[in-house]
């Protein structure tokens, strides 16, 4: 097996670890909310801790990628990520959940930024586009984790044993995959940390919009089916599963679509799908209609982040790891700020109003790409 194929398989396994672990947590949010007796506003506040952990450690990750190889940071992040996942199932109070989510987010940041830097390195070994398939693996893992969560709920298995078993299995998988990853040297830039420059800022804003929608779907899709759609307990996780399946399908077909229509057109159509799907779910909160809306959202968000990271990784002003970290800093602000705001809007108005408001991010993505296309035409 040549180096390119071996590295591609190894990085795909780390994407699987990230997706399966995160969706395992997301699939049990309704049960943890009920266990701790939290309303929507209280849940939104405590969920704030996860993206806060992501953001606080973002500069740290950028500095580490300048001093150490991304493969080592990725492996350390994977171990910490699964360790914190195992701990989350045993929380018995709100403060324990908040601390656990903060550390869970911090470890997820170490894993994901270095993992994406590795994926850009693997992409450089291929002439054709392969980068969206890595995120497709993440989505398949997310679907699998969500489906397993549904099974655990059906058989009344508590989050503690569920999270512990998944964490241990994913650690074993990490040890198996690590020998095949790329040995990437550090990428010193002379700066401790940098926000996106003028060239990268538009990518950061697009990431902000799409990660706002992704964070909302991870945290609130199950709650939306439970309380707005009023689905039966057996299908409360169906909305999240449908979303994850649609996201996986979009990512596995994304490379072919990008080859035919171009990355900018792909992102523009994705924004339109996000807007339409969120609006449909908000206006028609029935199981089938909301499921179709969630499917449209899943396809819409599927390829935006990998395409933006790929374009940012080609920046001539920053190395790929720090460039991705800089764009992610802006993107994760959406992941940080917006899902808790959804909880406050839901408490003040309703979940339907909150989801309807989120549709505006689809418009933002479409307008930003439309302006970028106009600039390209003017330059040509």
Short mmCIF file of C-alpha atoms in Angstrom, two decimals:
data_model
loop_
_atom_site.label_atom_id
_atom_site.label_comp_id
_atom_site.label_asym_id
_atom_site.label_seq_id
_atom_site.Cartn_x
_atom_site.Cartn_y
_atom_site.Cartn_z
CA UNK A 1 0.00 0.00 0.00
CA UNK A 2 1.50 3.37 -1.02
CA UNK A 3 1.90 6.27 1.37
CA UNK A 4 -0.97 8.32 -0.06
CA UNK A 5 -3.54 5.53 0.30
CA UNK A 6 -2.27 4.52 3.74
CA UNK A 7 -2.48 8.12 4.99
CA UNK A 8 -5.93 8.57 3.44
CA UNK A 9 -7.28 5.54 5.31
CA UNK A 10 -5.65 6.58 8.59
CA UNK A 11 -7.02 10.14 8.48
CA UNK A 12 -10.45 8.79 7.48
CA UNK A 13 -10.41 6.72 10.70
CA UNK A 14 -9.68 9.82 12.78
CA UNK A 15 -12.59 11.61 11.09
CA UNK A 16 -14.71 8.60 12.06
CA UNK A 17 -13.54 8.89 15.67
CA UNK A 18 -14.47 12.58 15.77
CA UNK A 19 -17.91 12.10 14.19
CA UNK A 20 -18.93 9.03 16.16
CA UNK A 21 -17.84 10.50 19.48
CA UNK A 22 -19.59 13.83 18.98
CA UNK A 23 -22.87 12.36 17.72
CA UNK A 24 -22.84 9.92 20.64
CA UNK A 25 -22.99 12.92 22.96
CA UNK A 26 -25.56 14.79 20.81
CA UNK A 27 -27.88 11.78 20.60
CA UNK A 28 -28.37 11.74 24.39
CA UNK A 29 -28.90 15.47 25.03
CA UNK A 30 -32.68 15.09 25.58
CA UNK A 31 -32.11 12.39 28.22
CA UNK A 32 -29.44 14.44 30.01
CA UNK A 33 -31.72 17.49 29.91
CA UNK A 34 -34.50 15.46 31.55
CA UNK A 35 -32.14 13.93 34.13
CA UNK A 36 -30.95 17.38 35.27
CA UNK A 37 -34.40 19.02 34.97
CA UNK A 38 -33.29 21.84 32.64
CA UNK A 39 -35.60 24.05 30.59
CA UNK A 40 -34.60 25.33 27.11
CA UNK A 41 -32.91 28.51 28.35
CA UNK A 42 -30.97 26.62 31.05
CA UNK A 43 -29.92 23.95 28.55
CA UNK A 44 -28.82 26.65 26.10
CA UNK A 45 -26.70 28.26 28.81
CA UNK A 46 -24.91 25.06 29.82
CA UNK A 47 -24.40 24.01 26.17
CA UNK A 48 -22.48 27.27 25.80
CA UNK A 49 -19.60 25.61 27.66
CA UNK A 50 -18.73 23.24 24.78
CA UNK A 51 -18.03 25.83 22.07
CA UNK A 52 -16.48 28.05 24.74
CA UNK A 53 -13.90 25.32 25.30
CA UNK A 54 -13.36 25.22 21.54
CA UNK A 55 -12.77 28.95 21.32
CA UNK A 56 -10.55 29.31 24.38
CA UNK A 57 -8.17 26.64 23.08
CA UNK A 58 -8.21 27.87 19.46
CA UNK A 59 -5.15 30.14 19.93
CA UNK A 60 -3.42 27.34 21.84
CA UNK A 61 -3.98 24.95 18.93
CA UNK A 62 -2.65 27.50 16.46
CA UNK A 63 0.55 27.89 18.51
CA UNK A 64 0.95 24.12 18.96
CA UNK A 65 0.70 23.58 15.21
CA UNK A 66 3.64 25.97 14.81
CA UNK A 67 5.75 24.01 17.30
CA UNK A 68 4.76 20.37 16.91
CA UNK A 69 3.69 18.10 14.07
CA UNK A 70 -0.06 17.93 13.48
CA UNK A 71 -0.15 14.14 13.75
CA UNK A 72 0.97 14.23 17.39
CA UNK A 73 -1.52 16.95 18.32
CA UNK A 74 -4.27 14.99 16.56
CA UNK A 75 -3.51 11.81 18.48
CA UNK A 76 -3.34 13.58 21.84
CA UNK A 77 -6.61 15.34 21.02
CA UNK A 78 -8.29 12.04 20.16
CA UNK A 79 -7.30 10.49 23.51
CA UNK A 80 -8.51 13.52 25.49
CA UNK A 81 -11.71 13.77 23.44
CA UNK A 82 -12.76 10.19 24.19
CA UNK A 83 -11.73 10.46 27.80
CA UNK A 84 -14.01 13.47 28.27
CA UNK A 85 -16.85 11.76 26.38
CA UNK A 86 -16.66 8.88 28.87
CA UNK A 87 -16.88 11.33 31.79
CA UNK A 88 -19.96 13.17 30.46
CA UNK A 89 -22.22 10.19 31.05
CA UNK A 90 -21.57 10.30 34.81
CA UNK A 91 -22.47 13.96 35.50
CA UNK A 92 -25.07 14.51 38.22
CA UNK A 93 -25.24 18.31 38.40
CA UNK A 94 -25.28 21.31 36.09
CA UNK A 95 -21.81 22.53 37.08
CA UNK A 96 -20.32 19.10 36.37
CA UNK A 97 -21.95 19.09 32.94
CA UNK A 98 -20.63 22.60 32.19
CA UNK A 99 -17.06 21.72 33.20
CA UNK A 100 -17.23 18.45 31.28
CA UNK A 101 -18.52 20.15 28.14
CA UNK A 102 -15.82 22.82 28.33
CA UNK A 103 -13.10 20.16 28.42
CA UNK A 104 -14.91 18.11 25.78
CA UNK A 105 -14.93 21.14 23.47
CA UNK A 106 -11.27 21.92 24.15
CA UNK A 107 -10.17 18.39 23.31
CA UNK A 108 -12.40 18.32 20.23
CA UNK A 109 -10.66 21.47 19.00
CA UNK A 110 -7.23 19.86 19.31
CA UNK A 111 -8.46 16.85 17.38
CA UNK A 112 -10.41 18.63 14.63
CA UNK A 113 -8.00 21.42 13.67
CA UNK A 114 -5.00 19.09 13.43
CA UNK A 115 -7.16 16.49 11.68
CA UNK A 116 -8.19 18.99 9.01
CA UNK A 117 -4.56 20.10 8.59
CA UNK A 118 -3.71 16.44 7.98
CA UNK A 119 -6.54 16.12 5.44
CA UNK A 120 -5.19 19.09 3.45
CA UNK A 121 -1.78 17.38 3.44
CA UNK A 122 -3.31 14.14 2.14
CA UNK A 123 -5.26 16.08 -0.51
CA UNK A 124 -1.95 17.44 -1.82
CA UNK A 125 -0.91 13.84 -2.63
CA UNK A 126 -3.87 13.46 -5.05
CA UNK A 127 -4.63 15.23 -8.32
CA UNK A 128 -8.42 14.87 -7.97
CA UNK A 129 -10.57 16.27 -5.17
CA UNK A 130 -10.93 13.86 -2.24
CA UNK A 131 -11.32 16.20 0.72
CA UNK A 132 -15.12 16.11 1.04
CA UNK A 133 -15.02 12.32 1.42
CA UNK A 134 -13.16 12.75 4.73
CA UNK A 135 -16.06 14.82 6.00
CA UNK A 136 -18.37 12.21 4.49
CA UNK A 137 -16.73 9.65 6.76
CA UNK A 138 -17.37 12.04 9.66
CA UNK A 139 -21.06 12.14 8.74
CA UNK A 140 -21.34 8.38 8.38
CA UNK A 141 -19.79 8.13 11.82
CA UNK A 142 -22.24 10.75 13.04
CA UNK A 143 -25.18 8.83 11.64
CA UNK A 144 -23.89 5.61 13.17
CA UNK A 145 -23.40 7.26 16.55
CA UNK A 146 -26.87 8.80 16.42
CA UNK A 147 -28.43 5.47 15.41
CA UNK A 148 -26.65 3.70 18.26
CA UNK A 149 -27.93 6.42 20.58
CA UNK A 150 -31.47 5.67 19.43
CA UNK A 151 -30.91 1.98 20.16
CA UNK A 152 -29.57 2.79 23.62
CA UNK A 153 -32.63 4.94 24.35
CA UNK A 154 -34.95 2.18 23.13
CA UNK A 155 -33.34 -0.40 25.42
CA UNK A 156 -33.15 2.11 28.30
CA UNK A 157 -29.34 2.01 28.54
CA UNK A 158 -28.08 4.99 30.54
CA UNK A 159 -25.68 7.56 29.05
CA UNK A 160 -22.95 6.57 31.53
CA UNK A 161 -22.36 3.04 30.21
CA UNK A 162 -23.16 4.12 26.66
CA UNK A 163 -20.51 6.89 26.64
CA UNK A 164 -17.91 4.79 28.47
CA UNK A 165 -18.16 1.88 26.00
CA UNK A 166 -17.97 4.18 22.97
CA UNK A 167 -15.02 6.11 24.40
CA UNK A 168 -12.99 2.95 25.01
CA UNK A 169 -13.67 1.55 21.53
CA UNK A 170 -12.70 4.83 19.85
CA UNK A 171 -9.43 5.01 21.81
CA UNK A 172 -8.55 1.53 20.53
CA UNK A 173 -9.36 2.66 16.98
CA UNK A 174 -7.08 5.69 17.41
CA UNK A 175 -4.13 3.50 18.40
CA UNK A 176 -4.80 1.33 15.35
CA UNK A 177 -4.94 4.29 12.91
CA UNK A 178 -2.08 6.42 14.20
CA UNK A 179 0.88 4.61 12.53
CA UNK A 180 -0.47 5.48 9.07
CA UNK A 181 -0.86 9.27 9.44
CA UNK A 182 1.40 11.85 7.78
CA UNK A 183 4.47 13.12 9.63
CA UNK A 184 3.92 16.84 9.04
CA UNK A 185 6.63 19.25 10.27
CA UNK A 186 5.59 22.28 12.36
CA UNK A 187 4.62 25.41 10.41
CA UNK A 188 6.23 28.40 12.20
CA UNK A 189 4.89 31.80 11.12
CA UNK A 190 6.67 34.13 13.53
CA UNK A 191 3.35 35.04 15.18
CA UNK A 192 1.82 33.45 18.24
CA UNK A 193 -1.65 33.51 16.73
CA UNK A 194 -3.43 35.39 13.94
CA UNK A 195 -7.00 36.02 12.88
CA UNK A 196 -7.81 35.63 9.17
CA UNK A 197 -6.28 38.27 6.92
CA UNK A 198 -8.31 40.12 4.28
CA UNK A 199 -8.04 37.20 1.87
CA UNK A 200 -9.24 34.64 4.43
CA UNK A 201 -11.92 36.73 6.15
CA UNK A 202 -14.71 35.84 3.70
CA UNK A 203 -14.01 32.17 4.37
CA UNK A 204 -14.23 32.83 8.08
CA UNK A 205 -17.62 34.54 7.71
CA UNK A 206 -18.99 31.68 5.62
CA UNK A 207 -17.75 29.25 8.28
CA UNK A 208 -19.46 31.37 10.95
CA UNK A 209 -22.82 31.07 9.16
CA UNK A 210 -22.65 27.36 8.39
CA UNK A 211 -21.23 26.37 11.80
CA UNK A 212 -24.04 28.31 13.44
CA UNK A 213 -26.49 26.06 11.59
CA UNK A 214 -24.47 22.92 12.33
CA UNK A 215 -24.23 23.71 16.03
CA UNK A 216 -27.96 24.36 16.17
CA UNK A 217 -28.76 21.04 14.52
CA UNK A 218 -26.43 19.09 16.81
CA UNK A 219 -27.81 20.64 19.98
CA UNK A 220 -31.46 21.26 19.15
CA UNK A 221 -32.66 18.83 16.45
CA UNK A 222 -33.67 16.20 19.02
CA UNK A 223 -35.33 18.82 21.23
CA UNK A 224 -37.14 20.24 18.19
CA UNK A 225 -38.63 16.85 17.29
CA UNK A 226 -39.55 16.27 20.92
CA UNK A 227 -41.25 19.60 21.64
CA UNK A 228 -42.10 21.42 18.38
CA UNK A 229 -42.90 18.38 16.23
CA UNK A 230 -44.22 16.49 19.30
CA UNK A 231 -42.88 13.21 17.98
CA UNK A 232 -43.28 10.01 19.96
CA UNK A 233 -40.35 9.04 22.22
CA UNK A 234 -39.34 6.27 19.81
CA UNK A 235 -38.63 8.71 16.96
CA UNK A 236 -37.30 11.73 18.88
CA UNK A 237 -33.81 11.06 17.49
CA UNK A 238 -35.17 10.57 13.94
CA UNK A 239 -34.66 14.23 13.01
CA UNK A 240 -30.99 14.14 13.98
CA UNK A 241 -30.48 10.81 12.17
CA UNK A 242 -32.13 12.14 8.98
CA UNK A 243 -29.95 15.24 9.14
CA UNK A 244 -26.77 13.17 9.57
CA UNK A 245 -27.67 10.76 6.74
CA UNK A 246 -28.33 13.66 4.37
CA UNK A 247 -25.05 15.29 5.39
CA UNK A 248 -23.14 12.06 4.72
CA UNK A 249 -24.77 11.61 1.30
CA UNK A 250 -23.92 15.21 0.38
CA UNK A 251 -20.30 14.81 1.38
CA UNK A 252 -19.73 11.54 -0.47
CA UNK A 253 -21.18 13.02 -3.66
CA UNK A 254 -19.60 16.43 -3.06
CA UNK A 255 -16.35 15.87 -4.95
CA UNK A 256 -18.23 14.93 -8.13
CA UNK A 257 -20.56 17.94 -7.80
CA UNK A 258 -17.64 20.29 -7.19
CA UNK A 259 -15.87 18.91 -10.28
CA UNK A 260 -18.96 19.66 -12.39
CA UNK A 261 -20.20 22.99 -11.00
CA UNK A 262 -17.19 24.45 -9.16
CA UNK A 263 -16.64 25.10 -5.46
CA UNK A 264 -18.20 28.57 -5.41
CA UNK A 265 -21.43 27.41 -7.08
CA UNK A 266 -21.55 24.44 -4.72
CA UNK A 267 -21.38 26.74 -1.67
CA UNK A 268 -24.00 29.10 -3.15
CA UNK A 269 -26.53 26.30 -3.73
CA UNK A 270 -25.76 24.97 -0.25
CA UNK A 271 -26.81 28.30 1.26
CA UNK A 272 -30.11 28.12 -0.62
CA UNK A 273 -30.78 24.61 0.71
CA UNK A 274 -30.02 25.66 4.30
CA UNK A 275 -32.45 28.58 4.04
CA UNK A 276 -35.22 26.45 2.51
CA UNK A 277 -34.81 23.55 4.94
CA UNK A 278 -34.88 25.65 8.11
CA UNK A 279 -37.85 27.65 6.88
CA UNK A 280 -39.79 24.48 5.97
CA UNK A 281 -39.16 22.92 9.40
CA UNK A 282 -40.23 26.15 11.13
CA UNK A 283 -43.40 26.69 9.10
CA UNK A 284 -44.59 23.06 9.00
CA UNK A 285 -43.58 21.21 12.22
CA UNK A 286 -44.97 17.80 11.23
CA UNK A 287 -42.72 14.70 11.33
CA UNK A 288 -42.53 14.23 7.54
CA UNK A 289 -42.22 17.93 6.64
CA UNK A 290 -39.69 18.66 9.38
CA UNK A 291 -37.76 15.54 8.37
CA UNK A 292 -37.59 16.78 4.76
CA UNK A 293 -36.44 20.17 6.04
CA UNK A 294 -33.72 18.56 8.15
CA UNK A 295 -32.67 16.54 5.10
CA UNK A 296 -32.28 19.75 3.06
CA UNK A 297 -30.24 21.33 5.86
CA UNK A 298 -27.98 18.27 6.02
CA UNK A 299 -27.26 18.40 2.28
CA UNK A 300 -26.79 22.17 2.50
CA UNK A 301 -24.17 22.16 5.25
CA UNK A 302 -22.44 18.99 4.03
CA UNK A 303 -19.67 20.40 1.86
CA UNK A 304 -19.29 24.04 2.87
CA UNK A 305 -16.75 23.62 5.67
CA UNK A 306 -14.46 21.11 3.87
CA UNK A 307 -14.45 23.29 0.75
CA UNK A 308 -13.71 26.44 2.75
CA UNK A 309 -10.94 24.69 4.70
CA UNK A 310 -9.46 23.41 1.43
CA UNK A 311 -9.44 26.91 -0.07
CA UNK A 312 -8.02 28.41 3.14
CA UNK A 313 -5.32 25.72 3.24
CA UNK A 314 -4.05 26.98 -0.13
CA UNK A 315 -3.46 30.48 1.23
CA UNK A 316 -0.17 32.05 0.12
CA UNK A 317 0.03 34.20 3.26
CA UNK A 318 -0.18 31.45 5.92
CA UNK A 319 0.73 27.76 6.22
CA UNK A 320 -2.21 25.36 6.00
CA UNK A 321 -2.48 24.50 9.72
CA UNK A 322 -2.43 28.10 11.04
CA UNK A 323 -4.66 29.25 8.13
CA UNK A 324 -7.28 26.63 8.96
CA UNK A 325 -7.01 27.52 12.66
CA UNK A 326 -7.50 31.23 11.83
CA UNK A 327 -10.59 30.59 9.67
CA UNK A 328 -11.94 28.17 12.27
CA UNK A 329 -11.62 30.85 14.95
CA UNK A 330 -14.24 32.96 13.17
CA UNK A 331 -16.32 29.91 12.25
CA UNK A 332 -16.45 28.54 15.76
CA UNK A 333 -17.71 31.87 17.04
CA UNK A 334 -20.96 30.84 15.33
CA UNK A 335 -20.72 27.43 16.98
CA UNK A 336 -20.09 29.23 20.26
CA UNK A 337 -22.67 32.01 20.22
CA UNK A 338 -25.64 30.85 18.18
CA UNK A 339 -26.87 27.54 19.72
CA UNK A 340 -27.25 29.13 23.19
CA UNK A 341 -29.08 32.06 21.56
CA UNK A 342 -31.47 29.51 20.01
CA UNK A 343 -32.27 28.35 23.55
CA UNK A 344 -33.03 31.90 24.70
CA UNK A 345 -35.20 32.56 21.62
CA UNK A 346 -37.04 29.29 22.17
CA UNK A 347 -37.77 30.21 25.78
CA UNK A 348 -38.89 33.76 24.89
CA UNK A 349 -40.82 32.93 21.70
CA UNK A 350 -40.78 29.29 20.56
CA UNK A 351 -38.50 26.73 18.96
CA UNK A 352 -40.26 27.33 15.64
CA UNK A 353 -39.40 31.05 15.75
CA UNK A 354 -35.82 30.20 16.69
CA UNK A 355 -35.39 27.83 13.74
CA UNK A 356 -37.07 30.28 11.38
CA UNK A 357 -34.60 32.97 12.44
CA UNK A 358 -31.71 30.61 11.73
CA UNK A 359 -32.79 30.45 8.07
CA UNK A 360 -31.20 33.87 7.62
CA UNK A 361 -27.75 32.27 7.76
CA UNK A 362 -28.50 30.45 4.51
CA UNK A 363 -29.08 33.84 2.89
CA UNK A 364 -25.79 35.13 4.33
CA UNK A 365 -23.83 32.22 2.82
CA UNK A 366 -25.46 32.71 -0.60
CA UNK A 367 -24.80 36.47 -0.66
CA UNK A 368 -21.15 36.14 0.39
CA UNK A 369 -20.44 33.62 -2.36
CA UNK A 370 -22.40 35.66 -4.91
CA UNK A 371 -20.17 38.65 -4.15
CA UNK A 372 -17.05 36.46 -4.40
CA UNK A 373 -18.19 35.26 -7.84
CA UNK A 374 -18.78 38.83 -8.96
CA UNK A 375 -15.24 39.75 -7.92
CA UNK A 376 -13.85 36.80 -9.88
CA UNK A 377 -15.77 37.89 -12.98
CA UNK A 378 -14.56 41.50 -12.57
CA UNK A 379 -10.96 40.35 -12.14
CA UNK A 380 -11.21 38.15 -15.25
#
